[in-house]
Amino acid sequence: KAGVTQTPRYLIKTRGQQVTLSCSPISGHRSVSWYQQTPGQGLQFLFEYFSETQRNKGNFPGRFSGRQFSNSRSEMNVSTLELGDSALYLCASSSQLAGATGTQYFGPGTRLLVL
Amino acid sequence: GESVGLHLPTLSVQEGDNSIINCAYSNSASDYFIWYKQESGKGPQFIIDIRSNMDKRQGQRVTVLLNKTVKHLSLQIAATQPGDSAVYFCAENTSGTYKYIFGTGTRLKVLA
């Protein structure tokens, strides 16, 4: 079974631009979560989707948004990029049933550099 | 932001020795825990998990111990190998919250 895939793997943007990152979960997984990883803050939860519904959101500004499609693929968008948005963005999927906790499996991440 | 185990220690061990990596978690209501391994340039890789109704779980060369009284997790790696060199994270989850809280990690260095 193929793992979680993320595209693109690397991205360079300039301040003020916006970016869209994509994540394809493991086949059969309906829960997709996004995390931001930086050396200073570690792994920080962004949001989680299940069956196209956002069930939880972390403490990030509204510039960070996401969505999930009917095939469970997910995208996250960051608008008006700031230098501090430079990070590794990680996607994780799980076969989490509604209300239950599932094991999260991570993709390789998208490395975003904002200049 | 929220985090578990605010310090990022480095643990250096000799090849063949056992390693113990510790983690203090934040929420007494957390009921599911995972240890991940992250190598440079890669996403976190699942190692082992444990639910709060257990205090010990064993895998291949790894053991996780959970002490709910003091909110402490540990990962024991037997006969540490060079390929075990990585950053290790603990993560906690509370049912119904649909998110994990991660520790800042511990870097494991295996000395030949």
Coordinates of N, CA and C in Angstrom, one line a residue:
Chain A
K1 N 0.9 -1.2 0.0 CA 0.0 0.0 0.0 C 0.9 1.2 0.0
A2 N 0.6 2.2 -0.9 CA 1.4 3.4 -1.0 C 1.2 4.2 0.2
G3 N 2.3 5.0 0.6 CA 2.2 5.8 1.8 C 1.6 7.2 1.4
V4 N 1.7 8.1 2.4 CA 1.2 9.4 2.2 C 2.1 10.1 1.2
T5 N 1.6 10.8 0.3 CA 2.4 11.6 -0.7 C 2.0 13.0 -0.6
Q6 N 3.1 13.8 -0.8 CA 2.9 15.3 -0.7 C 3.6 15.9 -1.9
T7 N 2.9 16.9 -2.4 CA 3.5 17.7 -3.5 C 3.3 19.2 -3.4
P8 N 4.2 20.0 -3.8 CA 5.5 19.6 -4.2 C 6.4 19.3 -3.0
R9 N 7.6 18.8 -3.2 CA 8.5 18.5 -2.1 C 9.2 19.7 -1.7
Y10 N 9.5 20.6 -2.6 CA 10.2 21.8 -2.3 C 9.6 23.0 -3.0
L11 N 9.6 24.1 -2.3 CA 9.0 25.3 -2.9 C 9.7 26.6 -2.4
I12 N 9.9 27.5 -3.3 CA 10.5 28.8 -2.9 C 9.5 29.9 -3.3
K13 N 9.1 30.7 -2.4 CA 8.2 31.8 -2.6 C 8.7 33.1 -2.0
T14 N 8.1 34.2 -2.4 CA 8.5 35.5 -1.8 C 7.4 36.0 -1.0
R15 N 7.8 36.9 -0.1 CA 6.8 37.4 0.9 C 5.6 38.0 0.1
G16 N 4.4 37.8 0.7 CA 3.2 38.4 0.1 C 2.5 37.4 -0.9
Q17 N 3.2 36.4 -1.4 CA 2.6 35.5 -2.3 C 1.8 34.5 -1.5
Q18 N 1.1 33.6 -2.2 CA 0.3 32.6 -1.6 C 0.8 31.2 -2.1
V19 N 0.5 30.2 -1.4 CA 1.0 28.9 -1.8 C -0.1 27.8 -1.4
T20 N -0.2 26.8 -2.3 CA -1.0 25.7 -2.1 C -0.2 24.4 -2.0
L21 N -0.4 23.6 -1.0 CA 0.3 22.3 -0.8 C -0.7 21.2 -0.9
S22 N -0.3 20.1 -1.5 CA -1.2 19.0 -1.7 C -0.8 17.7 -0.9
C23 N -1.8 17.0 -0.5 CA -1.5 15.7 0.2 C -2.5 14.6 -0.2
S24 N -1.9 13.5 -0.6 CA -2.8 12.3 -0.8 C -2.6 11.3 0.2
P25 N -3.6 10.9 1.0 CA -3.5 10.0 2.1 C -3.3 8.6 1.7
I26 N -3.0 7.7 2.6 CA -2.9 6.3 2.3 C -4.3 5.9 1.9
S27 N -4.4 5.0 0.9 CA -5.6 4.5 0.4 C -6.5 4.0 1.6
G28 N -7.8 4.5 1.6 CA -8.7 4.0 2.7 C -8.7 4.9 3.9
H29 N -7.7 5.8 4.0 CA -7.6 6.7 5.2 C -8.5 7.9 4.9
R30 N -9.4 8.2 5.8 CA -10.3 9.4 5.6 C -9.9 10.6 6.5
S31 N -9.0 10.4 7.4 CA -8.6 11.6 8.2 C -7.2 12.1 7.7
V32 N -7.1 13.4 7.5 CA -5.9 14.0 7.1 C -5.6 15.1 8.0
S33 N -4.4 15.2 8.5 CA -3.9 16.3 9.4 C -2.7 17.0 8.8
W34 N -2.6 18.2 9.2 CA -1.4 19.0 8.7 C -0.7 19.6 9.9
Y35 N 0.6 19.6 9.8 CA 1.5 20.1 10.8 C 2.6 21.0 10.2
Q36 N 3.0 22.0 11.0 CA 4.1 22.8 10.6 C 5.3 22.4 11.5
Q37 N 6.4 22.2 10.9 CA 7.6 21.9 11.7 C 8.7 22.9 11.4
T38 N 9.1 23.5 12.5 CA 10.3 24.5 12.4 C 11.2 24.2 13.5
P39 N 12.5 24.5 13.4 CA 13.5 24.2 14.4 C 13.1 24.9 15.8
G40 N 12.5 26.1 15.8 CA 12.2 26.7 17.0 C 10.9 26.3 17.7
Q41 N 9.9 25.9 16.9 CA 8.6 25.5 17.5 C 8.3 24.0 17.4
G42 N 9.1 23.3 16.8 CA 8.8 21.8 16.7 C 7.6 21.6 15.7
L43 N 6.9 20.5 16.0 CA 5.8 20.1 15.2 C 4.5 20.7 15.8
Q44 N 3.9 21.6 15.1 CA 2.7 22.3 15.5 C 1.5 21.9 14.7
F45 N 0.4 21.6 15.3 CA -0.8 21.1 14.7 C -1.5 22.3 14.0
L46 N -1.8 22.1 12.7 CA -2.5 23.1 11.9 C -4.0 22.8 11.9
F47 N -4.4 21.7 11.3 CA -5.8 21.3 11.2 C -6.0 19.9 10.9
E48 N -7.2 19.4 11.1 CA -7.5 18.0 10.8 C -8.8 17.9 10.0
Y49 N -8.9 17.1 9.0 CA -10.1 16.9 8.2 C -10.5 15.4 8.2
F50 N -11.8 15.3 8.2 CA -12.4 13.9 8.1 C -13.7 14.1 7.3
S51 N -13.7 13.3 6.2 CA -14.9 13.3 5.3 C -15.3 14.8 5.0
E52 N -14.2 15.5 4.5 CA -14.4 16.9 4.0 C -14.8 17.9 5.1
T53 N -14.7 17.5 6.4 CA -15.1 18.4 7.5 C -13.9 18.7 8.3
Q54 N -13.7 20.0 8.6 CA -12.6 20.3 9.6 C -13.1 20.0 11.0
R55 N -12.4 19.2 11.7 CA -12.8 18.8 13.0 C -12.0 19.5 14.1
N56 N -10.8 20.0 13.8 CA -10.1 20.7 14.8 C -9.1 21.6 14.0
K57 N -8.7 22.7 14.7 CA -7.8 23.7 14.1 C -6.8 24.1 15.2
G58 N -5.6 24.3 14.8 CA -4.6 24.7 15.8 C -4.5 26.3 15.9
N59 N -3.6 26.8 16.6 CA -3.5 28.2 16.9 C -2.6 28.9 15.8
F60 N -3.2 29.0 14.6 CA -2.5 29.6 13.5 C -3.4 30.7 13.0
P61 N -2.8 31.8 12.4 CA -3.7 32.8 11.9 C -4.6 32.4 10.7
G62 N -5.6 33.2 10.4 CA -6.5 32.8 9.3 C -5.8 32.7 7.9
R63 N -4.6 33.1 7.8 CA -3.9 33.0 6.5 C -3.7 31.5 6.1
F64 N -3.8 30.7 7.1 CA -3.6 29.3 6.9 C -5.0 28.6 6.8
S65 N -5.2 28.0 5.7 CA -6.5 27.3 5.5 C -6.3 26.0 4.8
G66 N -7.3 25.2 4.9 CA -7.2 23.9 4.2 C -8.6 23.4 3.7
R67 N -8.5 22.3 3.0 CA -9.8 21.7 2.6 C -9.5 20.2 2.3
Q68 N -10.6 19.4 2.3 CA -10.4 18.0 1.9 C -11.5 17.7 0.9
F69 N -11.1 16.9 -0.1 CA -12.0 16.5 -1.2 C -12.7 15.2 -0.9
S70 N -13.6 14.9 -1.7 CA -14.4 13.7 -1.5 C -13.6 12.4 -1.6
N71 N -12.4 12.5 -2.3 CA -11.5 11.3 -2.3 C -10.5 11.3 -1.2
S72 N -10.7 12.1 -0.2 CA -9.9 12.3 1.0 C -8.6 13.0 0.7
R73 N -8.2 13.3 -0.5 CA -7.1 14.2 -0.7 C -7.3 15.6 -0.1
S74 N -6.2 16.2 0.3 CA -6.3 17.4 1.0 C -5.4 18.5 0.5
E75 N -5.7 19.7 0.6 CA -4.8 20.8 0.3 C -4.8 21.8 1.4
M76 N -3.7 22.4 1.6 CA -3.6 23.6 2.5 C -3.1 24.8 1.8
N77 N -3.5 25.9 2.2 CA -3.2 27.2 1.5 C -2.7 28.1 2.6
V78 N -1.6 28.8 2.2 CA -1.1 29.9 3.0 C -1.1 31.2 2.2
S79 N -1.8 32.2 2.6 CA -1.9 33.4 1.8 C -1.0 34.5 2.5
T80 N -0.6 35.4 1.7 CA 0.2 36.6 2.2 C 1.4 36.0 3.0
L81 N 2.2 35.3 2.3 CA 3.3 34.6 3.0 C 4.2 35.6 3.7
E82 N 4.7 35.1 4.9 CA 5.7 35.9 5.7 C 6.9 35.0 5.8
L83 N 8.0 35.7 6.2 CA 9.3 35.0 6.3 C 9.2 33.8 7.3
G84 N 8.4 34.1 8.4 CA 8.3 33.1 9.4 C 7.5 31.9 9.0
D85 N 6.9 31.9 7.8 CA 6.2 30.7 7.3 C 7.1 29.7 6.7
S86 N 8.4 30.0 6.6 CA 9.3 29.0 6.1 C 9.4 27.8 7.1
A87 N 9.1 26.7 6.6 CA 9.0 25.5 7.4 C 8.9 24.3 6.6
L88 N 8.9 23.1 7.3 CA 8.5 21.9 6.7 C 7.0 21.6 7.0
Y89 N 6.2 21.5 6.0 CA 4.8 21.2 6.2 C 4.5 19.7 6.0
L90 N 4.0 19.1 7.0 CA 3.8 17.7 7.1 C 2.3 17.3 7.0
C91 N 2.0 16.3 6.3 CA 0.7 15.8 6.2 C 0.7 14.4 6.8
A92 N -0.4 14.1 7.5 CA -0.5 12.7 8.1 C -1.9 12.2 7.9
S93 N -2.0 10.9 7.6 CA -3.3 10.4 7.5 C -3.5 9.2 8.4
S94 N -4.8 9.0 8.7 CA -5.1 7.8 9.6 C -6.5 7.3 9.2
S95 N -6.7 6.0 9.5 CA -7.9 5.4 9.2 C -8.9 5.6 10.4
Q96 N -8.8 6.7 11.0 CA -9.6 7.1 12.2 C -11.1 7.0 11.9
L97 N -11.7 6.3 12.7 CA -13.2 6.3 12.6 C -13.8 7.5 13.4
A98 N -14.9 7.8 13.0 CA -15.5 9.0 13.7 C -15.5 8.8 15.2
G99 N -14.9 9.8 15.9 CA -14.9 9.7 17.4 C -13.8 8.9 17.9
A100 N -13.1 8.1 17.1 CA -12.1 7.2 17.6 C -10.7 7.8 17.3
T101 N -9.7 7.3 17.9 CA -8.3 7.8 17.6 C -7.6 6.8 16.7
G102 N -7.0 7.3 15.7 CA -6.3 6.4 14.8 C -4.8 6.8 14.7
T103 N -4.0 5.8 14.4 CA -2.5 6.1 14.3 C -2.3 6.9 13.0
Q104 N -1.5 8.0 13.2 CA -1.2 8.8 12.1 C 0.1 8.4 11.4
Y105 N 0.1 8.4 10.1 CA 1.3 8.1 9.3 C 1.6 9.3 8.5
F106 N 2.8 9.7 8.5 CA 3.3 10.9 7.8 C 3.8 10.8 6.4
G107 N 3.6 11.8 5.7 CA 4.3 11.9 4.4 C 5.7 12.5 4.6
P108 N 6.4 12.7 3.4 CA 7.8 13.2 3.5 C 7.8 14.7 3.8
G109 N 6.7 15.4 3.6 CA 6.7 16.9 3.8 C 7.0 17.7 2.6
T110 N 6.6 19.0 2.7 CA 6.9 20.0 1.7 C 7.7 21.0 2.4
R111 N 8.9 21.2 1.9 CA 9.8 22.2 2.4 C 9.5 23.5 1.7
L112 N 9.0 24.5 2.5 CA 8.7 25.9 2.0 C 9.7 26.9 2.5
L113 N 10.3 27.6 1.5 CA 11.2 28.7 1.9 C 10.6 30.0 1.4
V114 N 10.4 30.9 2.3 CA 9.9 32.2 1.9 C 11.0 33.3 1.9
L115 N 11.2 33.9 0.8 CA 12.3 34.9 0.7 C 11.8 36.3 0.7
Chain B
G1 N 2.9 27.8 21.1 CA 1.9 26.8 20.9 C 2.0 25.6 21.9
E2 N 1.1 24.7 21.8 CA 1.1 23.6 22.7 C 2.3 22.7 22.4
S3 N 2.8 22.1 23.4 CA 4.0 21.2 23.1 C 4.1 20.3 24.3
V4 N 4.8 19.2 24.1 CA 5.1 18.2 25.1 C 6.6 18.2 25.3
G5 N 7.1 18.2 26.5 CA 8.6 18.0 26.7 C 9.3 19.1 26.0
L6 N 9.4 20.3 26.6 CA 9.9 21.5 25.9 C 11.4 21.4 25.6
H7 N 12.2 20.6 26.2 CA 13.6 20.6 25.9 C 13.9 19.6 24.8
L8 N 15.0 19.9 24.1 CA 15.4 19.0 23.0 C 16.8 18.5 23.4
P9 N 16.8 17.5 24.2 CA 18.1 16.9 24.6 C 18.7 16.1 23.5
T10 N 20.0 15.8 23.6 CA 20.7 14.9 22.8 C 21.3 13.8 23.6
L11 N 21.0 12.6 23.1 CA 21.5 11.4 23.8 C 22.5 10.7 22.9
S12 N 23.7 10.5 23.5 CA 24.7 9.8 22.7 C 24.9 8.4 23.4
V13 N 24.9 7.4 22.6 CA 25.1 6.0 23.1 C 26.0 5.2 22.2
Q14 N 26.7 4.3 22.8 CA 27.6 3.4 22.1 C 26.8 2.4 21.3
E15 N 27.2 2.1 20.1 CA 26.6 1.0 19.4 C 26.5 -0.3 20.2
G16 N 25.3 -0.9 20.2 CA 25.2 -2.1 20.9 C 24.6 -1.9 22.3
D17 N 24.7 -0.7 22.9 CA 24.1 -0.4 24.2 C 22.6 -0.2 24.0
N18 N 21.9 -0.2 25.2 CA 20.5 0.2 25.1 C 20.3 1.7 25.3
S19 N 19.3 2.2 24.7 CA 18.9 3.6 24.7 C 17.6 3.8 25.4
I20 N 17.5 4.9 26.2 CA 16.2 5.2 26.8 C 16.0 6.7 26.6
I21 N 14.9 6.9 25.9 CA 14.5 8.3 25.6 C 13.2 8.6 26.4
N22 N 13.2 9.8 27.0 CA 12.1 10.1 27.9 C 11.3 11.3 27.3
C23 N 10.0 11.3 27.8 CA 9.1 12.3 27.4 C 8.1 12.6 28.5
A24 N 7.9 13.9 28.8 CA 6.9 14.3 29.7 C 5.7 14.8 28.9
Y25 N 4.5 14.3 29.1 CA 3.4 14.8 28.3 C 2.6 15.7 29.2
S26 N 1.7 16.5 28.5 CA 1.1 17.6 29.1 C -0.3 17.4 29.7
N27 N -1.1 16.5 29.0 CA -2.5 16.4 29.4 C -2.8 15.1 30.0
S28 N -3.3 15.2 31.3 CA -3.7 14.0 32.0 C -4.8 13.2 31.3
A29 N -5.6 13.9 30.5 CA -6.7 13.2 29.8 C -6.2 12.5 28.5
S30 N -5.0 12.6 28.1 CA -4.5 12.0 26.9 C -4.6 10.5 27.1
D31 N -5.1 9.8 26.1 CA -5.3 8.3 26.2 C -4.6 7.5 25.1
Y32 N -3.8 8.2 24.3 CA -3.1 7.4 23.2 C -1.8 8.1 22.9
F33 N -0.8 7.3 22.8 CA 0.6 7.9 22.6 C 1.3 7.2 21.6
I34 N 2.1 7.9 20.8 CA 2.9 7.3 19.8 C 4.4 7.9 19.9
W35 N 5.3 7.0 19.5 CA 6.7 7.4 19.4 C 7.0 7.4 17.9
Y36 N 7.6 8.5 17.4 CA 8.0 8.6 16.0 C 9.5 8.8 15.9
K37 N 10.1 8.4 14.8 CA 11.5 8.6 14.5 C 11.5 9.4 13.2
Q38 N 12.3 10.5 13.3 CA 12.5 11.3 12.1 C 14.0 11.4 11.7
E39 N 14.3 11.0 10.5 CA 15.6 11.1 10.0 C 15.7 12.4 9.1
S40 N 16.8 12.9 9.0 CA 17.0 14.1 8.3 C 16.4 14.1 6.9
G41 N 15.6 15.1 6.6 CA 15.0 15.2 5.3 C 13.7 14.3 5.1
K42 N 13.3 13.7 6.1 CA 12.1 12.8 6.0 C 11.0 13.1 6.9
G43 N 9.9 12.6 6.7 CA 8.8 12.8 7.6 C 8.9 11.8 8.8
P44 N 8.2 12.1 9.9 CA 8.2 11.2 11.1 C 7.7 9.8 10.7
Q45 N 8.4 8.8 11.2 CA 8.1 7.4 10.9 C 7.5 6.8 12.2
F46 N 6.4 6.1 12.1 CA 5.8 5.5 13.3 C 6.7 4.4 13.8
I47 N 6.9 4.3 15.2 CA 7.7 3.3 15.8 C 6.8 2.3 16.6
I48 N 6.1 2.9 17.5 CA 5.3 2.1 18.4 C 4.3 3.0 19.1
D49 N 3.2 2.4 19.5 CA 2.2 3.2 20.2 C 1.7 2.5 21.5
I50 N 1.0 3.2 22.3 CA 0.5 2.6 23.5 C -0.8 3.4 23.9
R51 N -1.8 2.6 24.4 CA -3.0 3.3 24.9 C -2.9 3.4 26.4
S52 N -3.7 4.2 27.0 CA -3.6 4.6 28.4 C -4.0 3.4 29.3
N53 N -4.7 2.4 28.7 CA -5.1 1.3 29.6 C -3.9 0.3 29.7
M54 N -2.7 0.6 29.2 CA -1.6 -0.2 29.3 C -0.4 0.6 29.9
D55 N 0.5 -0.1 30.5 CA 1.7 0.6 31.0 C 3.0 0.2 30.3
K56 N 2.9 -0.8 29.5 CA 4.1 -1.3 28.7 C 3.6 -2.0 27.5
R57 N 4.5 -1.7 26.4 CA 4.2 -2.4 25.2 C 5.5 -2.6 24.5
Q58 N 5.7 -3.8 23.9 CA 6.9 -4.2 23.3 C 6.8 -4.4 21.8
G59 N 7.8 -4.0 21.1 CA 7.9 -4.2 19.7 C 9.2 -4.9 19.3
Q60 N 9.6 -4.8 18.1 CA 10.9 -5.4 17.7 C 12.0 -4.4 18.2
R61 N 12.8 -4.8 19.2 CA 13.9 -4.0 19.7 C 13.4 -2.8 20.5
V62 N 12.2 -2.5 20.5 CA 11.7 -1.3 21.2 C 10.6 -1.6 22.2
T63 N 10.6 -0.8 23.3 CA 9.6 -1.0 24.3 C 9.2 0.4 24.8
V64 N 7.9 0.6 24.9 CA 7.4 1.9 25.4 C 6.8 1.6 26.8
L65 N 7.1 2.6 27.7 CA 6.6 2.5 29.1 C 5.8 3.8 29.3
L66 N 4.6 3.6 29.9 CA 3.8 4.7 30.2 C 3.5 4.8 31.7
N67 N 3.8 5.9 32.3 CA 3.5 6.2 33.7 C 2.5 7.3 33.8
K68 N 1.2 7.0 34.0 CA 0.2 8.0 34.0 C 0.2 8.9 35.2
T69 N 0.7 8.3 36.3 CA 0.8 9.1 37.5 C 1.6 10.3 37.4
V70 N 2.7 10.2 36.7 CA 3.6 11.4 36.6 C 3.6 11.9 35.2
K71 N 2.7 11.4 34.3 CA 2.6 11.8 32.9 C 3.9 11.7 32.2
H72 N 4.4 10.5 32.2 CA 5.8 10.2 31.6 C 5.7 9.0 30.7
L73 N 6.4 9.2 29.6 CA 6.6 8.1 28.6 C 8.1 7.9 28.4
S74 N 8.4 6.7 28.1 CA 9.8 6.4 27.7 C 9.8 5.4 26.6
L75 N 10.9 5.5 25.8 CA 11.1 4.6 24.7 C 12.4 4.0 24.9
Q76 N 12.4 2.7 25.0 CA 13.7 1.9 25.2 C 14.0 1.2 23.9
I77 N 15.3 1.4 23.4 CA 15.7 0.8 22.2 C 16.9 -0.2 22.6
A78 N 16.7 -1.4 22.3 CA 17.7 -2.4 22.7 C 18.8 -2.6 21.6
A79 N 20.0 -2.8 22.0 CA 21.1 -3.0 21.1 C 21.1 -1.9 20.0
T80 N 21.3 -0.7 20.4 CA 21.2 0.4 19.5 C 22.2 0.3 18.3
Q81 N 21.7 0.6 17.2 CA 22.4 0.5 15.9 C 22.6 1.8 15.3
P82 N 23.6 2.0 14.4 CA 23.9 3.3 13.7 C 22.6 3.8 13.0
G83 N 21.8 2.9 12.5 CA 20.6 3.3 11.8 C 19.5 3.8 12.7
D84 N 19.7 3.8 14.0 CA 18.8 4.3 15.0 C 19.0 5.8 15.2
S85 N 20.1 6.3 14.7 CA 20.4 7.7 14.8 C 19.4 8.6 14.1
A86 N 18.7 9.4 14.9 CA 17.6 10.2 14.4 C 17.1 11.1 15.5
V87 N 16.0 11.9 15.2 CA 15.3 12.6 16.3 C 14.1 11.8 16.6
Y88 N 13.8 11.6 17.8 CA 12.6 10.8 18.3 C 11.6 11.8 19.0
F89 N 10.4 11.6 18.6 CA 9.3 12.5 19.1 C 8.3 11.6 19.8
C90 N 7.8 12.1 20.9 CA 6.6 11.5 21.5 C 5.4 12.3 21.1
A91 N 4.2 11.7 20.9 CA 3.0 12.5 20.6 C 1.9 11.9 21.4
E92 N 1.0 12.8 21.9 CA -0.1 12.4 22.7 C -1.4 12.8 22.0
N93 N -2.4 12.1 22.3 CA -3.8 12.3 21.7 C -4.8 12.1 22.8
T94 N -5.8 13.0 22.8 CA -7.0 12.8 23.6 C -8.2 12.5 22.7
S95 N -8.8 11.4 23.0 CA -10.0 11.0 22.2 C -11.0 12.1 22.0
G96 N -11.4 12.3 20.7 CA -12.3 13.3 20.5 C -11.8 14.7 20.1
T97 N -10.4 14.8 20.3 CA -9.8 16.1 19.9 C -9.3 16.1 18.5
Y98 N -9.1 15.0 17.9 CA -8.6 14.8 16.6 C -7.3 15.5 16.3
K99 N -6.5 15.6 17.2 CA -5.1 16.2 17.0 C -4.1 15.5 17.9
Y100 N -2.9 15.6 17.5 CA -1.8 15.1 18.3 C -1.0 16.3 18.8
I101 N -0.5 16.2 20.0 CA 0.5 17.2 20.5 C 1.9 16.5 20.6
F102 N 2.8 17.2 20.0 CA 4.2 16.6 19.8 C 5.1 17.2 20.8
G103 N 6.0 16.4 21.3 CA 7.2 16.9 22.0 C 8.2 17.5 21.1
T104 N 9.1 18.3 21.6 CA 10.1 18.9 20.8 C 11.2 17.9 20.3
G105 N 11.2 16.7 20.9 CA 12.1 15.7 20.4 C 13.4 15.5 21.1
T106 N 14.0 14.4 20.9 CA 15.3 14.0 21.4 C 16.2 13.5 20.3
R107 N 17.4 14.1 20.2 CA 18.3 13.6 19.1 C 19.1 12.4 19.7
L108 N 19.0 11.3 19.0 CA 19.8 10.1 19.4 C 21.0 10.0 18.5
K109 N 22.2 10.0 19.1 CA 23.4 9.8 18.3 C 24.1 8.5 18.7
V110 N 24.3 7.6 17.7 CA 24.9 6.3 18.0 C 26.4 6.4 17.6
L111 N 27.2 6.1 18.6 CA 28.7 6.2 18.4 C 29.2 4.8 18.1
A112 N 30.0 4.8 17.0 CA 30.6 3.5 16.6 C 31.7 3.0 17.5

